[in-house]
Amino acid sequence: MRLQHVEFDEDLINLKSFSEWIASIGNGTIGGPNDDNAVIDIPDNLLLNASDDPVASIVNNTYPNFTSNVNETKYLQGRAILAPTLNVVEIVNEYMISLNAAEAKTCLSLDTTCRSYCNVDLLQDLYTPEFLNAIRWSGVSNHELKLKVGGPVMLLRNIDYSLGLCNGTRLVIIRTRNHVLESKILTSSNTRHKVLIPMMTLTPSNPKLLFELRRR
């Protein structure tokens, strides 16, 4: 955990206490002697009173008044939602996209198998486009990607270190084109710089796949 700049001593104490608590979970020193399975009590001040829609509760707590602040850089900089699985990521993304009144642009990928394999024709017969399109894996975007102007996104590849365009860099979409996305950087020293994200080919590293997927 990295301690961020805070203005008051009380905030610093609370942040330090939270960091130590998180570290003790990661180190396995909390919860008493255990066999890698421990029951951990989460402090009440870290819990949300979820309504019938827990996703809405999380989003509304993390991004209050999202629709009226969607174009505010500082508002987006200090907020992020972490999710444990890809399914949860998609649920949260769909909900947040629905809050953005801008027109959605749907981008579809071109999925193929790597041509370095010996029998390319056989691979194409075995793995149909429908099968390849349905593959979802960490580190690569889905076949169908919905984007809206004003929506925050995260870069999944290293493009240009000098501009701060690295894996994990957060950006906000300014304009969508057919082959590039115009966006503004939310993180790093190049905050607010406008950049163009080109169409690119992603190859996920997945030992469970018996072939190499190329998603453009």
XYZ file of N, CA and C in Angstrom, residues 57-192:
408
model
N -25.158 0.491 -5.158
C -24.670 1.048 -3.896
C -23.188 1.355 -3.973
N -22.414 0.446 -4.555
C -20.972 0.649 -4.683
C -20.669 1.822 -5.605
N -21.338 1.861 -6.758
C -21.088 2.927 -7.735
C -21.507 4.283 -7.171
N -22.666 4.349 -6.556
C -23.149 5.626 -6.022
C -22.283 6.125 -4.872
N -21.686 5.214 -4.118
C -20.806 5.623 -3.030
C -19.446 6.071 -3.556
N -18.940 5.375 -4.572
C -17.627 5.710 -5.135
C -17.699 6.895 -6.087
N -18.772 6.950 -6.871
C -18.962 8.022 -7.853
C -20.275 8.767 -7.585
N -20.374 9.514 -6.476
C -21.609 10.268 -6.211
C -21.821 11.344 -7.267
N -23.062 11.515 -7.693
C -23.411 12.519 -8.714
C -22.580 12.331 -9.979
N -22.463 11.083 -10.422
C -21.618 10.764 -11.574
C -22.053 11.508 -12.831
N -23.349 11.552 -13.093
C -23.826 12.155 -14.339
C -23.484 13.632 -14.464
N -23.406 14.334 -13.336
C -23.104 15.770 -13.382
C -21.609 16.050 -13.284
N -20.805 15.035 -13.014
C -19.357 15.241 -12.878
C -18.547 14.416 -13.878
N -19.222 13.843 -14.859
C -18.559 12.910 -15.761
C -17.420 13.556 -16.543
N -17.459 14.870 -16.741
C -16.415 15.555 -17.511
C -15.377 16.248 -16.629
N -15.444 16.016 -15.317
C -14.498 16.633 -14.394
C -13.297 15.710 -14.181
N -12.108 16.171 -14.586
C -10.906 15.334 -14.502
C -10.568 14.966 -13.060
N -10.571 15.937 -12.161
C -10.215 15.667 -10.770
C -11.189 14.685 -10.130
N -12.442 14.791 -10.520
C -13.453 13.885 -9.982
C -13.143 12.434 -10.358
N -12.739 12.209 -11.601
C -12.443 10.858 -12.065
C -11.090 10.360 -11.557
N -10.141 11.288 -11.344
C -8.794 10.894 -10.913
C -8.795 10.177 -9.569
N -9.586 10.676 -8.642
C -9.513 10.161 -7.280
C -10.429 8.998 -6.987
N -11.000 8.381 -8.021
C -11.965 7.314 -7.793
C -11.708 6.119 -8.707
N -11.900 4.938 -8.155
C -11.793 3.705 -8.939
C -12.481 2.592 -8.170
N -13.014 1.636 -8.893
C -13.660 0.468 -8.288
C -12.841 -0.765 -8.638
N -12.431 -1.505 -7.623
C -11.699 -2.750 -7.833
C -12.675 -3.913 -7.763
N -12.550 -4.842 -8.685
C -13.459 -5.988 -8.737
C -12.664 -7.293 -8.711
N -13.202 -8.335 -8.058
C -12.453 -9.587 -7.901
C -12.446 -10.477 -9.135
N -13.468 -10.387 -9.995
C -13.554 -11.267 -11.167
C -13.947 -10.472 -12.396
N -13.721 -11.068 -13.570
C -14.088 -10.416 -14.824
C -15.594 -10.238 -14.940
N -16.356 -11.193 -14.414
C -17.814 -11.069 -14.471
C -18.292 -9.832 -13.713
N -17.704 -9.589 -12.543
C -18.083 -8.414 -11.763
C -17.661 -7.147 -12.491
N -16.490 -7.171 -13.112
C -16.025 -6.014 -13.889
C -17.061 -5.650 -14.961
N -17.558 -6.654 -15.669
C -18.510 -6.398 -16.739
C -19.825 -5.847 -16.192
N -20.265 -6.354 -15.040
C -21.511 -5.878 -14.435
C -21.384 -4.400 -14.037
N -20.246 -4.073 -13.411
C -20.019 -2.682 -12.997
C -19.891 -1.774 -14.215
N -19.154 -2.238 -15.238
C -18.992 -1.432 -16.454
C -20.339 -1.146 -17.115
N -21.169 -2.178 -17.236
C -22.478 -2.008 -17.874
C -23.329 -0.990 -17.110
N -23.279 -1.062 -15.782
C -24.077 -0.139 -14.987
C -23.576 1.295 -15.149
N -22.253 1.482 -15.119
C -21.702 2.837 -15.232
C -21.914 3.406 -16.628
N -21.848 2.561 -17.647
C -22.116 3.028 -19.004
C -23.553 3.515 -19.127
N -24.469 2.823 -18.433
C -25.882 3.217 -18.499
C -26.124 4.586 -17.860
N -25.222 5.012 -16.950
C -25.370 6.317 -16.306
C -24.900 7.460 -17.196
N -24.104 7.136 -18.195
C -23.559 8.145 -19.103
C -24.549 8.364 -20.246
N -25.006 9.594 -20.397
C -26.039 9.889 -21.397
C -25.486 9.980 -22.815
N -24.163 9.945 -22.993
C -23.569 10.059 -24.327
C -23.922 8.834 -25.176
N -23.837 9.018 -26.480
C -24.141 7.928 -27.403
C -23.026 6.879 -27.353
N -23.399 5.620 -27.299
C -22.420 4.536 -27.196
C -21.891 4.146 -28.570
N -20.595 3.840 -28.613
C -19.985 3.312 -29.827
C -19.533 1.882 -29.523
N -20.000 0.937 -30.300
C -19.661 -0.468 -30.089
C -18.546 -0.865 -31.041
N -17.440 -1.308 -30.473
C -16.289 -1.750 -31.263
C -16.205 -3.275 -31.200
N -16.077 -3.906 -32.354
C -15.963 -5.358 -32.428
C -14.553 -5.744 -32.838
N -14.035 -6.788 -32.233
C -12.667 -7.216 -32.534
C -12.653 -8.199 -33.701
N -11.478 -8.326 -34.310
C -11.220 -9.355 -35.315
C -10.352 -10.408 -34.648
N -10.904 -11.599 -34.444
C -10.207 -12.663 -33.717
C -9.737 -13.745 -34.669
N -8.445 -14.086 -34.553
C -7.860 -15.138 -35.382
C -6.909 -15.963 -34.538
N -6.474 -17.090 -35.083
C -5.426 -17.890 -34.451
C -4.092 -17.503 -35.060
N -3.036 -17.647 -34.276
C -1.705 -17.236 -34.737
C -1.269 -18.077 -35.926
N -0.774 -17.431 -36.969
C -0.375 -18.128 -38.199
C 0.981 -18.825 -38.077
N 1.623 -18.704 -36.923
C 2.900 -19.380 -36.746
C 2.724 -20.879 -36.530
N 1.473 -21.304 -36.263
C 1.216 -22.726 -36.085
C 1.292 -23.432 -37.427
N 1.618 -24.720 -37.387
C 1.899 -25.470 -38.607
C 0.685 -25.562 -39.539
N -0.442 -26.005 -39.006
C -1.609 -26.232 -39.843
C -2.669 -25.181 -39.538
N -2.552 -24.036 -40.205
C -3.460 -22.927 -39.947
C -4.878 -23.277 -40.369
N -5.035 -23.940 -41.498
C -6.362 -24.291 -41.996
C -7.104 -25.193 -41.018
N -6.378 -26.129 -40.416
C -6.998 -27.035 -39.451
C -7.473 -26.269 -38.223
N -6.666 -25.306 -37.760
C -7.054 -24.507 -36.609
C -8.313 -23.697 -36.890
N -8.410 -23.170 -38.114
C -9.585 -22.387 -38.468
C -10.839 -23.235 -38.510
N -10.682 -24.504 -38.899
C -11.826 -25.413 -38.906
C -12.252 -25.779 -37.491
N -11.271 -25.920 -36.591
C -11.571 -26.311 -35.222
C -12.159 -25.155 -34.408
N -11.593 -23.973 -34.577
C -11.976 -22.824 -33.767
C -12.670 -21.790 -34.652
N -13.977 -21.808 -34.615
C -14.774 -20.912 -35.444
C -14.703 -19.485 -34.910
N -15.040 -18.493 -35.742
C -15.057 -17.105 -35.263
C -15.960 -16.917 -34.043
N -17.104 -17.613 -34.013
C -18.015 -17.497 -32.878
C -17.352 -17.979 -31.590
N -16.578 -19.060 -31.687
C -15.869 -19.574 -30.516
C -14.795 -18.594 -30.055
N -14.026 -18.061 -30.996
C -12.960 -17.118 -30.652
C -13.545 -15.832 -30.053
N -14.662 -15.365 -30.596
C -15.284 -14.133 -30.092
C -15.770 -14.287 -28.662
N -16.108 -15.504 -28.262
C -16.672 -15.742 -26.934
C -15.605 -15.838 -25.850
N -14.321 -15.889 -26.241
C -13.237 -16.027 -25.258
C -13.074 -14.733 -24.481
N -13.054 -14.858 -23.160
C -12.832 -13.711 -22.274
C -11.698 -14.065 -21.336
N -10.705 -13.164 -21.281
C -9.528 -13.463 -20.477
C -8.931 -12.172 -19.943
N -8.337 -12.276 -18.766
C -7.721 -11.104 -18.144
C -6.581 -10.574 -19.012
N -6.507 -9.256 -19.130
C -5.430 -8.641 -19.895
C -5.779 -8.379 -21.345
N -6.988 -8.747 -21.757
C -7.408 -8.490 -23.137
C -8.879 -8.081 -23.103
N -9.244 -7.116 -23.926
C -10.631 -6.646 -23.935
C -11.538 -7.697 -24.559
N -12.829 -7.599 -24.269
C -13.802 -8.516 -24.842
C -13.978 -8.256 -26.332
N -14.595 -9.205 -27.007
C -14.853 -9.059 -28.440
C -15.698 -7.828 -28.713
N -16.689 -7.587 -27.863
C -17.547 -6.412 -28.005
C -17.200 -5.400 -26.930
N -16.769 -4.219 -27.342
C -16.343 -3.177 -26.417
C -17.210 -1.942 -26.628
N -17.978 -1.572 -25.586
C -18.822 -0.391 -25.661
C -18.101 0.800 -25.041
N -18.044 1.900 -25.783
C -17.348 3.095 -25.324
C -18.257 4.313 -25.448
N -18.110 5.242 -24.497
C -18.851 6.498 -24.543
C -17.913 7.644 -24.217
N -18.136 8.773 -24.847
C -17.370 9.975 -24.539
C -17.600 10.336 -23.071
N -16.510 10.606 -22.356
C -16.595 10.909 -20.936
C -16.427 9.693 -20.053
N -16.344 8.515 -20.654
C -16.199 7.288 -19.873
C -14.740 7.004 -19.537
N -14.430 6.667 -18.279
C -13.054 6.301 -17.914
C -12.716 4.898 -18.394
N -11.503 4.719 -18.880
C -11.032 3.420 -19.369
C -9.619 3.176 -18.843
N -9.152 1.937 -18.982
C -7.796 1.590 -18.545
C -7.042 0.946 -19.694
N -5.813 1.380 -19.897
C -4.963 0.834 -20.942
C -4.433 -0.532 -20.510
N -4.436 -1.499 -21.433
C -4.009 -2.859 -21.109
C -2.652 -3.214 -21.713
N -2.004 -2.264 -22.366
C -0.704 -2.541 -22.982
C 0.225 -1.341 -22.826
N 1.533 -1.597 -22.888
C 2.531 -0.530 -22.897
C 2.647 0.013 -24.317
N 2.394 1.301 -24.484
C 2.453 1.918 -25.818
C 3.595 2.913 -25.911
N 3.664 3.858 -24.961
C 4.681 4.908 -25.009
C 5.003 5.337 -23.580
N 6.169 4.908 -23.080
C 6.560 5.235 -21.705
C 6.720 6.737 -21.505
N 7.223 7.433 -22.533
C 7.490 8.867 -22.390
C 6.211 9.658 -22.162
N 5.103 9.168 -22.687
C 3.818 9.839 -22.505
C 3.043 9.281 -21.316
N 3.601 8.247 -20.698
C 2.902 7.627 -19.581
C 1.843 6.637 -20.010
N 1.886 6.217 -21.290
C 0.907 5.252 -21.799
C 1.412 3.843 -21.545
N 1.152 3.361 -20.340
C 1.626 2.051 -19.913
C 0.445 1.195 -19.469
N 0.714 -0.077 -19.283
C -0.303 -0.990 -18.779
C -0.810 -0.490 -17.427
N -2.114 -0.224 -17.333
C -2.695 0.281 -16.091
C -2.980 1.771 -16.105
N -2.510 2.480 -17.132
C -2.786 3.919 -17.225
C -4.283 4.154 -17.428
N -4.835 5.050 -16.647
C -6.262 5.371 -16.753
C -6.448 6.600 -17.640
N -7.465 6.542 -18.494
C -7.758 7.630 -19.409
C -9.257 7.874 -19.427
N -9.656 8.980 -20.055
C -11.071 9.259 -20.267
C -11.269 9.524 -21.760
N -12.303 8.938 -22.334
C -12.564 9.057 -23.763
C -13.074 10.458 -24.098
N -12.443 11.084 -25.099
C -12.870 12.408 -25.563
C -13.657 12.309 -26.861
N -13.176 11.455 -27.769
C -13.830 11.304 -29.062
C -13.511 9.908 -29.613
N -14.479 9.317 -30.291
C -14.270 7.994 -30.885
C -14.201 8.117 -32.399
N -13.193 7.469 -32.968
C -13.039 7.414 -34.417
C -13.140 5.955 -34.861
N -13.077 5.745 -36.173
C -13.172 4.379 -36.677
C -11.932 3.545 -36.366
N -10.750 4.178 -36.350
C -9.524 3.412 -36.163
C -8.693 3.862 -34.962
N -9.053 4.980 -34.345
C -8.330 5.462 -33.164
C -9.331 6.018 -32.150
N -8.865 6.102 -30.903
C -9.652 6.730 -29.842
C -8.883 7.936 -29.340
N -9.531 9.072 -29.313
C -8.926 10.267 -28.740
C -9.284 10.302 -27.260
N -8.274 10.385 -26.421
C -8.519 10.310 -24.982
C -7.608 11.265 -24.232
N -7.899 11.423 -22.937
C -7.119 12.304 -22.073
C -6.616 11.491 -20.894
N -5.329 11.636 -20.568
C -4.720 10.852 -19.495
C -5.195 11.357 -18.133
N -5.564 10.417 -17.265
C -5.996 10.768 -15.923
C -4.905 10.555 -14.886
N -3.927 9.704 -15.201
C -2.865 9.381 -14.252
C -1.511 9.746 -14.823
N -0.471 9.631 -14.008
C 0.925 9.913 -14.355
C 1.172 11.418 -14.435
N 2.414 11.797 -14.734
C 2.796 13.212 -14.785
C 2.231 13.917 -16.019
N 1.699 13.129 -16.959
C 1.158 13.713 -18.191
C -0.357 13.864 -18.124
N -0.867 14.080 -16.909
C -2.300 14.228 -16.728
C -2.856 15.322 -17.632
N -3.996 15.046 -18.219
C -4.738 15.959 -19.093
C -4.164 16.049 -20.492
